[in-house]
Every structure is written in structure tokens, then in C-alpha cells.
XYZ file of C-alpha atoms in Angstrom:
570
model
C 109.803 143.366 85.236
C 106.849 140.677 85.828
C 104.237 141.518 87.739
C 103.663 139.948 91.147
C 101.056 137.274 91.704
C 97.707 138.545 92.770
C 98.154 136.686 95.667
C 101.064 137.232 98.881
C 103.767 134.550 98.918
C 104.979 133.178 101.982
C 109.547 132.439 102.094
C 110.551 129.366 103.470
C 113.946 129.243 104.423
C 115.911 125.834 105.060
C 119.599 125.742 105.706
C 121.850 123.369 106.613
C 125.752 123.507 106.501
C 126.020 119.899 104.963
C 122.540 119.567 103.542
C 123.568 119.130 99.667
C 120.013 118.400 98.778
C 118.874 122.112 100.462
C 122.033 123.929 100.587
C 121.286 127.643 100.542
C 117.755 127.634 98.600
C 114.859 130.139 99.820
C 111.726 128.285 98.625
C 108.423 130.242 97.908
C 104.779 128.969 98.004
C 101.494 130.215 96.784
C 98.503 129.662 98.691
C 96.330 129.122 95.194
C 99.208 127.154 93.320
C 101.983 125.734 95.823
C 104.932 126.790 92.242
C 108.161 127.010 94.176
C 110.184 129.820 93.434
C 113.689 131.383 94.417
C 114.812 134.027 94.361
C 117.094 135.568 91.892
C 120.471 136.576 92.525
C 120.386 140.371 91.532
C 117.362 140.506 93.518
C 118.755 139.290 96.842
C 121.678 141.299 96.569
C 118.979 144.261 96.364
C 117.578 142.978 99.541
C 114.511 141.365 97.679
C 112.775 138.669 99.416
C 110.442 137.315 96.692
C 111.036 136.336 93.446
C 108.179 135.836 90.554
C 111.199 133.978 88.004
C 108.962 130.500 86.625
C 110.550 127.699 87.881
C 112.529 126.969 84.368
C 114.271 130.267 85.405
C 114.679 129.972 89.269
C 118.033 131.006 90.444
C 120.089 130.128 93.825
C 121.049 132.372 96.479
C 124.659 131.446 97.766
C 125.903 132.765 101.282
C 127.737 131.810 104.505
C 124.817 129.862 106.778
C 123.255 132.206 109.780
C 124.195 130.158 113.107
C 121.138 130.841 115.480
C 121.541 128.468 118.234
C 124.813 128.490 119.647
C 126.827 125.606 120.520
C 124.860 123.481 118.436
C 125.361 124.584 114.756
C 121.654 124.746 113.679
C 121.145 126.737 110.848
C 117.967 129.076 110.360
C 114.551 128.284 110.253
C 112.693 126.611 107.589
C 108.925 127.395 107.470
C 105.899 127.520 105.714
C 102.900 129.896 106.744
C 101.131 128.523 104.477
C 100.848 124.856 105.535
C 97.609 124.863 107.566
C 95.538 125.077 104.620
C 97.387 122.662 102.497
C 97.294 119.698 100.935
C 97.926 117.055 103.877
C 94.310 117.576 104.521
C 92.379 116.315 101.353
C 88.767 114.766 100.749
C 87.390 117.313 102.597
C 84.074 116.751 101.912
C 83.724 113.615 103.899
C 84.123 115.291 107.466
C 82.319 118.902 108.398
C 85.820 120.251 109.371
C 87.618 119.254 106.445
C 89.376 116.005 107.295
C 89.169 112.199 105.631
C 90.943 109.341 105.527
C 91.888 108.191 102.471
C 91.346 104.117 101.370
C 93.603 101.820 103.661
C 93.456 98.758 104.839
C 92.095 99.725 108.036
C 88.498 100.918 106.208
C 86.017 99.475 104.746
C 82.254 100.516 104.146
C 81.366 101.275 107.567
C 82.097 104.624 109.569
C 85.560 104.895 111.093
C 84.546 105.634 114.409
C 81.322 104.239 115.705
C 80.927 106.748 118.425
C 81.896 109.651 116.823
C 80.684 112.910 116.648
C 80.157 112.434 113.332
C 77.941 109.564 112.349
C 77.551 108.329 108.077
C 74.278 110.343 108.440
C 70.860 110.458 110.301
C 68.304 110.705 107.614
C 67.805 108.627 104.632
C 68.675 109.191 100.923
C 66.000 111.223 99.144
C 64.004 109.593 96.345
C 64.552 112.185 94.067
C 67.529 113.995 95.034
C 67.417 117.530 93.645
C 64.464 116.321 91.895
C 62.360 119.207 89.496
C 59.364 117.191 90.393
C 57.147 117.996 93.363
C 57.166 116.027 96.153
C 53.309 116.666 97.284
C 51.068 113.404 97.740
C 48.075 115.075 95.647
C 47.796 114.308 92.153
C 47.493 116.831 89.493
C 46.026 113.325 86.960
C 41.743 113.539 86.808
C 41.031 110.395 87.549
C 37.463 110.589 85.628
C 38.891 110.552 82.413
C 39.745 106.938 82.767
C 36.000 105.933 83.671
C 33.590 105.285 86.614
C 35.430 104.545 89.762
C 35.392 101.331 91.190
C 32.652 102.505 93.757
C 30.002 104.066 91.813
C 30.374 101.621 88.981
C 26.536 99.685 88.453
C 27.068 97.519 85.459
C 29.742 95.013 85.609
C 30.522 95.768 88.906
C 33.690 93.769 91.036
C 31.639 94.134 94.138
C 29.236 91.859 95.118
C 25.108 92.711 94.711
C 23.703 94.002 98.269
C 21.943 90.593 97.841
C 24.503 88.445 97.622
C 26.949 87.355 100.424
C 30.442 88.614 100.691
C 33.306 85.717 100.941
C 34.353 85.401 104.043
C 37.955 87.191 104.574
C 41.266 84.955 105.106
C 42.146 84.469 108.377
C 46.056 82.842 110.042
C 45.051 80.366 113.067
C 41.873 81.950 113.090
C 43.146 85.686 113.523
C 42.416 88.560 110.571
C 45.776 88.429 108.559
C 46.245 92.140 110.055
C 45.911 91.327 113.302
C 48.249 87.851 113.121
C 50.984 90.144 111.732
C 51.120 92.738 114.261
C 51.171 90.113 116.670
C 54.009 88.325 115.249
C 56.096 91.646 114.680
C 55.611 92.335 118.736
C 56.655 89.023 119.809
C 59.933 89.514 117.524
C 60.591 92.229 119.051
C 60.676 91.066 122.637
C 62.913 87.762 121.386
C 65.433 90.293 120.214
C 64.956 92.789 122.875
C 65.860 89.701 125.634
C 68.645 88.422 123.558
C 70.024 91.569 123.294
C 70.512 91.852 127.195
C 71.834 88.395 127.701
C 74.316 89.337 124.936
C 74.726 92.428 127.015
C 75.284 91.257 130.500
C 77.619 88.344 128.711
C 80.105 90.893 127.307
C 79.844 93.343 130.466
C 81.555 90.153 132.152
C 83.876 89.208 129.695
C 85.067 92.694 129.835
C 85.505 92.822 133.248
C 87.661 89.413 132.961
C 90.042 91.173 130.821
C 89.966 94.297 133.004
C 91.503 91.738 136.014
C 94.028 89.852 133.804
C 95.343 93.298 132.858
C 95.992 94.907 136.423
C 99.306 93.680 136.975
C 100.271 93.798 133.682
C 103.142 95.815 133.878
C 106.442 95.803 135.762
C 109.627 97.008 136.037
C 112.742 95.317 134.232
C 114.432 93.071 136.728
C 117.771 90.781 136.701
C 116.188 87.526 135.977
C 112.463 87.940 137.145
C 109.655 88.975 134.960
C 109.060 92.570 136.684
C 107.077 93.501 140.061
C 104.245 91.525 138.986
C 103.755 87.574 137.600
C 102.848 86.939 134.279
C 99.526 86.932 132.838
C 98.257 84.732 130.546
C 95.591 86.120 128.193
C 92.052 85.477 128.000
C 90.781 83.471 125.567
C 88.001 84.547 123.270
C 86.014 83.390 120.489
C 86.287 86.843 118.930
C 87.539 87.643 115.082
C 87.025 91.583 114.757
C 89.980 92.739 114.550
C 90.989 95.035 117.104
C 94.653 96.146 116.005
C 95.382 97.819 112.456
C 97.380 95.128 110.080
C 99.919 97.324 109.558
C 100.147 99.604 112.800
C 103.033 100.231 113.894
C 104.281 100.873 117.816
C 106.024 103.454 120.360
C 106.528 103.477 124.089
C 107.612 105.956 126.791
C 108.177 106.470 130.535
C 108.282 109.061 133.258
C 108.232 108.782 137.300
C 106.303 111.568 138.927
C 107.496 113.591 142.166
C 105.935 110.165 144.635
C 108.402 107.637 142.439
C 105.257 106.193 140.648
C 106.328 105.113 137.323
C 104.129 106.151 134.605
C 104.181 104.332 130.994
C 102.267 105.390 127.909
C 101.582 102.523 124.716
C 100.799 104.394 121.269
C 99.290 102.189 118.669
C 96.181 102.288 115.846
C 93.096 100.138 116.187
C 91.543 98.341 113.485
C 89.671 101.869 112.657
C 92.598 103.818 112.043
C 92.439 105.857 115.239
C 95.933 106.340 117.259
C 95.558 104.884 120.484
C 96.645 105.378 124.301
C 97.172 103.130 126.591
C 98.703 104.387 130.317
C 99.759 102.723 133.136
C 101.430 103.323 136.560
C 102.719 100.995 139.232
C 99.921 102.482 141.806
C 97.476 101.653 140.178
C 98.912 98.790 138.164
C 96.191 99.076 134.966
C 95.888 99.953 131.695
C 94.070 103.123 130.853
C 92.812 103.620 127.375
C 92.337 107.339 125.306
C 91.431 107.039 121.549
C 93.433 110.829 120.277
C 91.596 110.267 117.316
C 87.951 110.740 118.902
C 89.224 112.921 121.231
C 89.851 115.195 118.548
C 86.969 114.559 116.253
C 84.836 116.707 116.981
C 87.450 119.913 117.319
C 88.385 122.132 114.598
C 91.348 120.169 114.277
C 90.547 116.283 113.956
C 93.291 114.053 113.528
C 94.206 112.422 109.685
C 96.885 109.837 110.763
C 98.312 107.560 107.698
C 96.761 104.153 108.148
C 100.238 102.487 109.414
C 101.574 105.745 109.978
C 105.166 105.490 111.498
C 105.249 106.287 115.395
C 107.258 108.024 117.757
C 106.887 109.042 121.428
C 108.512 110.578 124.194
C 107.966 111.873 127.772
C 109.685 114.456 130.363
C 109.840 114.186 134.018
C 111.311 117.620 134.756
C 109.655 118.801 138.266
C 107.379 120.886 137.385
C 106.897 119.573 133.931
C 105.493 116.445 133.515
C 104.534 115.462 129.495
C 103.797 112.939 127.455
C 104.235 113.737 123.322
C 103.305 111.541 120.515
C 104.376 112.235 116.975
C 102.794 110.883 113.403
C 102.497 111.679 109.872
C 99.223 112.652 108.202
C 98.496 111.448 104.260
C 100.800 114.151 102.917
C 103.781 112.719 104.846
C 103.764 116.030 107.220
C 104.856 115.217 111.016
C 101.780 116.008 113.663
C 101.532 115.786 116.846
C 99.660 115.056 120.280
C 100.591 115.903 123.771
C 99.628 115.614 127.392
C 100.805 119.220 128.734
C 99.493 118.201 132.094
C 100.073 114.787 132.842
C 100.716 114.435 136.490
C 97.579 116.615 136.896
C 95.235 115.580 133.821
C 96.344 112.282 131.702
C 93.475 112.088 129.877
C 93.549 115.762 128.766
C 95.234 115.463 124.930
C 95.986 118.484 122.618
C 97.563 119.355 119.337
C 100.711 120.417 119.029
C 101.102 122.496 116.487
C 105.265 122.278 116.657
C 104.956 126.268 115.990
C 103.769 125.932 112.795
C 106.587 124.395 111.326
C 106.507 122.306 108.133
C 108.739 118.995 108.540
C 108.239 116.907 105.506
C 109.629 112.949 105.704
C 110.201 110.857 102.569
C 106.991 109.174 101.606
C 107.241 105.592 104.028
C 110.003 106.880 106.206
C 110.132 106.386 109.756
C 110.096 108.804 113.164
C 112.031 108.479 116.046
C 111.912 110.918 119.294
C 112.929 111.480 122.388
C 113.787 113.723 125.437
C 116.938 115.499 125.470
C 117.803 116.245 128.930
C 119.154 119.983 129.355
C 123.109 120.406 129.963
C 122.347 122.784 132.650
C 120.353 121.932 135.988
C 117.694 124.601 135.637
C 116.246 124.352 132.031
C 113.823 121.593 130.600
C 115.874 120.452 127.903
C 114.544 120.107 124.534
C 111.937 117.286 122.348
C 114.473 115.663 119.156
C 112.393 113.825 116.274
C 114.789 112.467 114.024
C 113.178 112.111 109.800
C 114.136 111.281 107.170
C 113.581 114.042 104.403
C 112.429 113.800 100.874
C 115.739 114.382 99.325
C 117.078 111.449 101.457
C 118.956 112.974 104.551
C 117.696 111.976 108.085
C 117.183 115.161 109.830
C 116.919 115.788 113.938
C 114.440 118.647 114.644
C 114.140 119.980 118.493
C 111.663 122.064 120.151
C 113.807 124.932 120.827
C 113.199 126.179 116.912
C 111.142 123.091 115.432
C 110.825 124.896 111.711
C 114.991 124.439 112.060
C 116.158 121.107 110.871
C 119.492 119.684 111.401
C 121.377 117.256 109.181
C 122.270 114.127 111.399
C 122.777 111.499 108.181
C 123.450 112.769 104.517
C 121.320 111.056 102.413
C 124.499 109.436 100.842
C 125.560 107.497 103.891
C 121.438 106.022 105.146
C 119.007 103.952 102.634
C 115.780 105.412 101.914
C 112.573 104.450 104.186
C 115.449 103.558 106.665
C 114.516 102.381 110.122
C 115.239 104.758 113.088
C 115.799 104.812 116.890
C 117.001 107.692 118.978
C 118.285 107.527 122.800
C 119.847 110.290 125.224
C 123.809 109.576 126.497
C 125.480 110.535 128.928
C 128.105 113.293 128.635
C 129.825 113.260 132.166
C 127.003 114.219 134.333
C 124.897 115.103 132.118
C 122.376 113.361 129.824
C 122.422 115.672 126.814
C 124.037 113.679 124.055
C 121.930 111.741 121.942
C 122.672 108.255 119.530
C 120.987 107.548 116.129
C 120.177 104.147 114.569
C 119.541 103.988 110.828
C 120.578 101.915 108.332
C 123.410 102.237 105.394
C 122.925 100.603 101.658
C 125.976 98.026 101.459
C 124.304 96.385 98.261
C 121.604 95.863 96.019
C 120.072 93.355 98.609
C 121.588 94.257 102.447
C 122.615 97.065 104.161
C 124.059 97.986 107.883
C 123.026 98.736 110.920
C 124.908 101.812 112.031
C 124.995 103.433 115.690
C 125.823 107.757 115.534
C 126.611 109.688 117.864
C 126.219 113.285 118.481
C 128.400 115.326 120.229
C 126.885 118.570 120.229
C 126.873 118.883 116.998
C 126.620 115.986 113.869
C 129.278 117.824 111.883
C 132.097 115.136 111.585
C 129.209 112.394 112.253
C 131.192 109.833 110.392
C 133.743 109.659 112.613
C 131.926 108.627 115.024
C 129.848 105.649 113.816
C 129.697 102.058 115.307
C 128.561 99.061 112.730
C 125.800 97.198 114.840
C 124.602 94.631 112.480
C 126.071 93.617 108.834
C 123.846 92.182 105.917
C 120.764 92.849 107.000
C 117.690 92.767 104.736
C 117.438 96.283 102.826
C 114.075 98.260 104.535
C 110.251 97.137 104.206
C 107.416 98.344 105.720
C 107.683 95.809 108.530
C 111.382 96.160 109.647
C 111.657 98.589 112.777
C 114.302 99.827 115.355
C 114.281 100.500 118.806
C 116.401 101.157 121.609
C 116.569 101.311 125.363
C 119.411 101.801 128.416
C 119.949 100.630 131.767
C 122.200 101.107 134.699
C 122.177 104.655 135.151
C 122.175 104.950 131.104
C 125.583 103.254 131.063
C 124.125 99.856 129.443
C 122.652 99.621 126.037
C 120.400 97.861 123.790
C 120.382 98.144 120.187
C 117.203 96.157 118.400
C 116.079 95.446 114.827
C 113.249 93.696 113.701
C 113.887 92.317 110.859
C 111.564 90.117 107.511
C 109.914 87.330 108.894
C 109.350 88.833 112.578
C 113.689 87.731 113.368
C 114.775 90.161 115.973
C 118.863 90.665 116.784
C 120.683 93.184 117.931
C 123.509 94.877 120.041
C 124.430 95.117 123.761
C 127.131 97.714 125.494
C 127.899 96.221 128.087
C 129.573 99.655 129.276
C 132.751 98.598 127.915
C 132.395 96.917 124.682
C 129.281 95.699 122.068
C 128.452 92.618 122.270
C 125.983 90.719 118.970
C 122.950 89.232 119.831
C 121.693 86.596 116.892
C 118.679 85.941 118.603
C 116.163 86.338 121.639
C 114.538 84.428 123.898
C 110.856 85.557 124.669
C 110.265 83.829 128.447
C 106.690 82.653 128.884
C 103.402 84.120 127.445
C 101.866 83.197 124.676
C 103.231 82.678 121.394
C 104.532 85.405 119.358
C 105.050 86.944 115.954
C 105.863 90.437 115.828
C 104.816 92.377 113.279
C 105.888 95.849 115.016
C 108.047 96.332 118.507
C 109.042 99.557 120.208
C 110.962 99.988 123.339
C 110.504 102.199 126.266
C 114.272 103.874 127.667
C 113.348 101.871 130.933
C 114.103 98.275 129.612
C 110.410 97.502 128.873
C 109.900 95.572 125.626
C 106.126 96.051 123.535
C 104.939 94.256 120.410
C 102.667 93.711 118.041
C 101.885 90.105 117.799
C 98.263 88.058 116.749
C 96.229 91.603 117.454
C 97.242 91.925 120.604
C 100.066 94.563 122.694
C 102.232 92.351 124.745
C 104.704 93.642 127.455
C 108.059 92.454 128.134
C 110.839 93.541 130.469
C 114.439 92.780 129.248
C 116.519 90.886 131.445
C 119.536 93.155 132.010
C 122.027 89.823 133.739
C 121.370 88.461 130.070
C 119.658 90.913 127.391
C 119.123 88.085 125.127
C 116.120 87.020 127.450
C 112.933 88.987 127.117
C 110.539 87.948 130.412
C 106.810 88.155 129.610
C 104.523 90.908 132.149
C 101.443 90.597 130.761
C 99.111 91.687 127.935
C 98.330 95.740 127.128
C 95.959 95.747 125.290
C 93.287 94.311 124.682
């Protein structure tokens, strides 16, 4: 018998009823070498838990599934230990605590954060860098073996004879060249020191122009108006830094604290690859900003977001609890996370969450979708679903009660790969603990479907129970995107895809029946092209159009009309 490696293992375990692509397997990682293993069959009916077989010889454990959350059919959990030190972090060497971002589009040769804790560097390059030669300004040469110096010289001397007159020395508008420069260097100076303030005191306003078009930027859906407050146009400006990642993409969630004050929450990446906040409530009606990124960048666990990483978010309004989570995928395609634990008490207070340390891997490109699943009894908080697509293809839901435990909602079969993905609560009598998936299904080599599942606790039989929402539509790309939202008491629905070329159409339930939408009207504001949209469950509409976040509240008399609120951000 082989000898085990010189260093522990950790077992993974991932099981899923209907999972063909990780039926039944026990996967095994080395922290030096990352070889999956299995573990033979003789072994594991010894009770063995590791297995040091080479992959050519890796063998399958078959048994009934372990059913560890009752009611629901979730299978056990699926972990690795060893994750925390693995390969989703990688150029290490360009951050202290191990953390880079790879080459995107949202780099280039300046530092990704201009306020960070970690600036390019403070102190020139050296000369000689790791240089065998000294460094000391004396000379080791004897400068009498090349001849009389200069100043003692007699014969042939360069200097004049104490007899004769020096020329007089060159003089700028009749100042000593010395003296004319250091007076011209000073009054540069001051020219850029007072053009610097006016600059200053210029911008200062300008910001504080935006800061008053945004105030009453957001508002609640409404039959046929535009939300509690008008419209605002946005300011123009001469600006062309780019303020908004090409390819970021967009999320949105809501919660109403214990006074009725709604609370909304705008995730989206700047131009510098950092994940940003933006909050509002209707007290205070304006936009708050947090940059997670810098938030983080100086802790021992900075954030490494994909440039265009997919987005999802989600909040709870459960008295006490009152939370805000954001979820994203770091350069290895691993989901991460951010929350606001406290935010009735402390919204700008954001930490990781580490999901309990589970490993949820999504097919490289795929998209996230999340949301709040309400409890089906009164006194307990109810869980956090993100729904993924995994490598082999299936799109899995994971929840909070056991996140290392993922569930198969799609086989991969039945969804295309890098499929969109949107993911709303329903209602299940009184109750709000039922939840609907969008994805999409391949129907050819060039279109696929739209497809509305529900669960009903439990995605075994999902098939069944599938609605077609839109037919030949464009097979994924980067820029095509779900979203979702619901209305009247959760008994209305909207279903929403943007599509190639920034068309958006979708679905409305009216409560009895779906209803096609072709197209939308956007009411007012300025003109758009989407290039990423996200919806909010509280009828609120955000996109991605000509670098900026606009806001839009859907007009639930007619869905098909979109009424402009105002601008988020900038």
C-alpha cells in the first residue's frame, strides 16, 4: 500500500440527488498540489476517508444521498478547508497582503485606487539596484596620475594671469543666470499654486451641484407618476474620465426599517475596478456612497473582484435584523461576499462574509443571482439563496442555513452555459417562502428560451413546473442580463431580459395570466443605452447607460412604461 502524502488532505464532499455531473464523488485536495483524488471503493467500505489512488486510478463511491435539512432535500455539505490559501488569490506580490488584480479593462498604468492604503511606492527606483558597487560619493581613482589640477597648473594655464581682467560673467535682464533662474522657478510655482485653488474651489461647486440634483433622486414605484419625487435631469459636464467600468455589471435591493423609511442599496464597479455602494432612504432622500473595495484594502482580507464580475444583492428587514449582502466572484470564479450586519444601526460599517468557509465554484463567465427567502414560520429569519451556475453546467441554489451545501435547481442539460439569472421570493399562502428562477434553455445553435421555475420546497420534479417567458432569444453574451421584481403584495410580476444591442422585453403576471412585453417605454430623462440593468423586488428599475446609474420606477397600471426618478450616481 502507497504511502500517504507528506502533507494532510482535506475531503470535500458534494452531493446532490440529480447532480449527474457530481453524483456521489468525495473529492480530495492537497494544499501543495490541488491532485483530486477519491476514494477507493474497498477503502470506504473499510471506513477510509482518504484515498492516495493517482487520478488515472481514482475510483467512485456509490451510496443512498444523506438528507440533512429536512423538508427541503439538500444533500450534504460540500467543502474545502483548504480554499483560503488557494489559487483565487494570485499575483501576490503586487499587494503586501497577497491580493492583485489581474489585466482588465478597467487598469491601466496607474494605481487602482488613488487613495489607498497602498500607494505604487514612496521612494524612487535605485540606480543600481542590488548593485556590487558601492554607493559612497568618495572616489577610490588618484586624481594626480592624470596631471596638475586645473588650479595649481602655471604653464598653459585656462585661467586668466592675476594681471589680466576676467570676462565679465553672463547675465538674463541684467540678473546672474543663477539668480534669474531661481526667480523664475518661484514665480512658477505661485502660477500653479493659484491655479490649483481656482481649479479647486471650481470642482468643490460642481460637486455640490450634483450633490442637489441627486437628493430627490429616488422614489417609490407609483401607478402612472414617476415616484415621490420629480425627475431630475442630469448635470452636464465637460468631463471624459470615465467613472463607471465598461463592462460592470449591476444589482439592487430594498428594505424598510421599524419607522417605514425605505432603504435602497445600488452595487456597481467604478472605472478602477472597485465594487461600489450607493444607499439611499426616503428621509433623507440622497445618495450615499461606500467604495467595499477601499474599505477593505487595507485589512488582511482586501477584496479581488473580476473586472465585470457578475453581481448579486439582497437585503432582510426581519425586526431585529436589518442587512444588506452583496455577492461577487474573485479571478478564480469563487463566489465572495460583503455585508452590512448592522444596517439600521451602522450602514457604512462593511465586512466579509466568509459564507462559512464554503467553496462555491461558478462556470468561468456565469452569472449570480440572490435573494431573501422569507422563513415559513413567524419567528425565524429565513435564509440568503444565491443561485450559480457550476462548472459542470448545472445552476445550483446555495442558502445560508449550510452554504458549503449546494442544491441542483437546473441540470445542466435543460440551461445554456454562461446563462443569465434572476431569482424572486413567492408567495405560498401566507407565506413568502417559495422562490422562482430565470435562466435560459439552448433551443438551437443561435437562440434559446427564456424559462420561469419554480420551487416548491424542493426542485425535484422542476420540469414540471416551468413557464416559457420569451422564445428565440439571442444565445448568452457578456452583455445580456435578467432581472426581476413584484408588486401588489407579491401577487404581480415582472420578468426582464436585456438582450444584444441594449433591446429589453419581457413578461408580466398580471396575477392571473402572463402577458409578453416586446418593448419598453423609458418616460423622460435623458437618453439611454443600457449596457447592464438590475431590478430591486420593490418595482425600482437601475441601469447602466453613457457612465452613468439611472433610476426608474415601473409603472405597475402599464409595466411596459418605465418613469425616470433621477440619476444615482454620479
Amino acid at each position: 500500500m502507497s504511502q500517504p502524502p507528506e502533507n494532510q488532505t482535506y475531503s470535500t464532499l458534494e452531493v446532490s440527488e440529480r447532480d449527474p455531473e457530481t453524483f456521489q464523488k468525495e473529492v480530495l485536495q492537497y494544499p501543495d498540489h490541488s491532485i483530486p483524488q477519491t476514494v477507493p471503493l474497498e477503502q470506504a467500505a473499510a471506513g477510509a476517508t482518504h484515498s492516495y489512488y493517482s487520478p488515472e486510478s481514482a475510483k467512485e463511491v456509490i451510496g443512498a444521498p444523506q438528507n440533512v435539512y429536512a423538508g427541503a432535500g439538500i444533500p450534504p455539505a460540500y467543502k474545502d478547508a483548504n480554499h483560503a490559501g488557494g489559487a483565487a488569490y494570485q499575483n501576490a506580490a503586487a499587494y503586501p497582503n497577497g491580493t492583485s488584480y489581474p489585466p482588465g479593462t478597467g487598469y491601466s498604468e496607474v494605481s487602482a485606487y488613488p487613495n489607498s492604503a497602498y500607494p505604487n511606492s514612496a521612494y524612487p527606483p535605485s540606480a543600481y539596484p542590488n548593485s556590487a558597487y558601492p554607493t559612497s560619493s568618495g572616489s577610490p581613482v588618484n586624481s594626480s596620475a592624470y596631471g596638475p589640477s586645473p588650479m595649481t597648473a602655471t604653464e598653459g594655464s585656462q585661467y586668466p594671469h592675476p594681471d589680466e581682467k576676467a570676462a565679465p560673467a553672463a547675465t538674463i535682464c541684467g540678473l546672474p543666470k543663477k539668480t534669474f533662474f531661481i526667480i523664475l522657478g518661484v514665480g512658477v510655482v505661485i502660477i500653479a499654486l493659484v491655479a490649483g485653488l481656482a481649479g479647486g474651489l471650481a470642482g468643490r461647486n460642481h460637486n455640490g451641484s450634483k450633490a442637489a440634483d441627486q437628493s430627490g433622486s429616488s422614489g417609490s414605484s407609483s401607478g402612472s407618476g414617476s415616484g415621490s419625487g420629480s425627475p431630475n435631469e442630469p448635470t452636464s459636464t465637460n468631463s471624459t474620465e470615465k467613472l463607471i467600468l465598461s463592462n460592470s455589471k449591476i444589482t439592487a435591493s430594498n428594505w424598510t426599517d421599524p419607522n417605514g423609511v425605505v432603504h435602497r442599496t445600488v452595487f456597481f464597479q467604478d472605472a478602477y475596478n472597485s465594487i461600489i455602494a450607493r444607499r439611499w432612504d426616503s428621509n433623507g432622500k440622497s445618495w450615499t456612497t461606500n467604495n467595499l473595495t477601499e474599505l477593505m484594502a487595507a485589512t488582511t482580507m482586501p477584496l479581488n473582484p473580476q473586472p465585470g464580475t457578475p453581481l448579486a444583492s439582497a437585503s432582510m428587514d426581519h425586526d431585529p435584523t436589518y442587512e444588506t449582502h452583496v455577492w461577487f466572484t474573485d479571478p478564480g470564479n469563487f463566489i465572495r461576499s460583503m455585508a452590512s450586519f448592522d444596517a439600521l444601526n451602522r450602514p457604512d460599517s462593511w465586512d466579509n462574509d466568509t459564507l462559512d468557509g464554503a467553496v462555491l465554484q461558478t462556470w468561468p463567465g456565469g452569472q449570480l443571482a440572490a435573494t431573501w427567502q422569507r422563513c415559513w414560520e413567524a419567528d425565524c429569519n429565513g435564509t440568503w439563496i444565491v443561485a450559480y451556475q457550476r462548472p459542470e453546467g448545472a445552476i445550483k441554489t446555495a442558502n445560508s442555513s449550510i452554504w458549503a451545501t449546494a442544491t441542483v435547481a437546473i441540470e445542466s442539460k435543460n440551461v445554456a452555459a454562461n446563462s443569465s439569472l434572476a431569482i424572486i421570493p413567492q408567495l405560498n399562502g401566507p407565506w413568502l417562502d417559495r422562490l422562482e428562477l430565470v435562466s435560459e434553455r439552448v433551443d438551437s445553435d443561435r437562440t434559446g428560451e427564456m424559462r420561469l421555475a419554480n420551487y416548491n420546497d424542493t426542485w425535484n420534479g422542476v420540469e414540471q413546473r416551468v413557464t416559457e417567458l420569451q422564445s428565440d432569444i439571442p444565445l448568452p453574451s457578456p452583455s445580456q442580463q435578467f432581472a426581476a421584481t413584484k408588486w401588489d403584495n407579491w401577487n404581480q410580476a415582472l420578468y426582464i431580459a436585456l438582450l444584444q444591442g441594449g433591446q429589453i422585453q419581457g413578461n408580466h403576471w398580471d396575477g392571473k395570466q402572463m402577458n409578453a412585453i416586446s418593448s419598453f417605454k423609458f418616460n423622460s430623462g435623458p437618453e439611454n443605452n443600457f449596457t447592464a440593468i438590475a431590478m430591486s423586488p420593490d418595482a425600482m428599475f437601475y441601469g447602466i447607460s453613457n457612465d452613468e446609474v439611472l433610476e426608474y420606477s415601473v409603472d405597475t397600471n402599464d409595466p411596459s412604461n418605465f418613469n425616470y426618478v433621477g440619476r444615482v450616481f454620479p
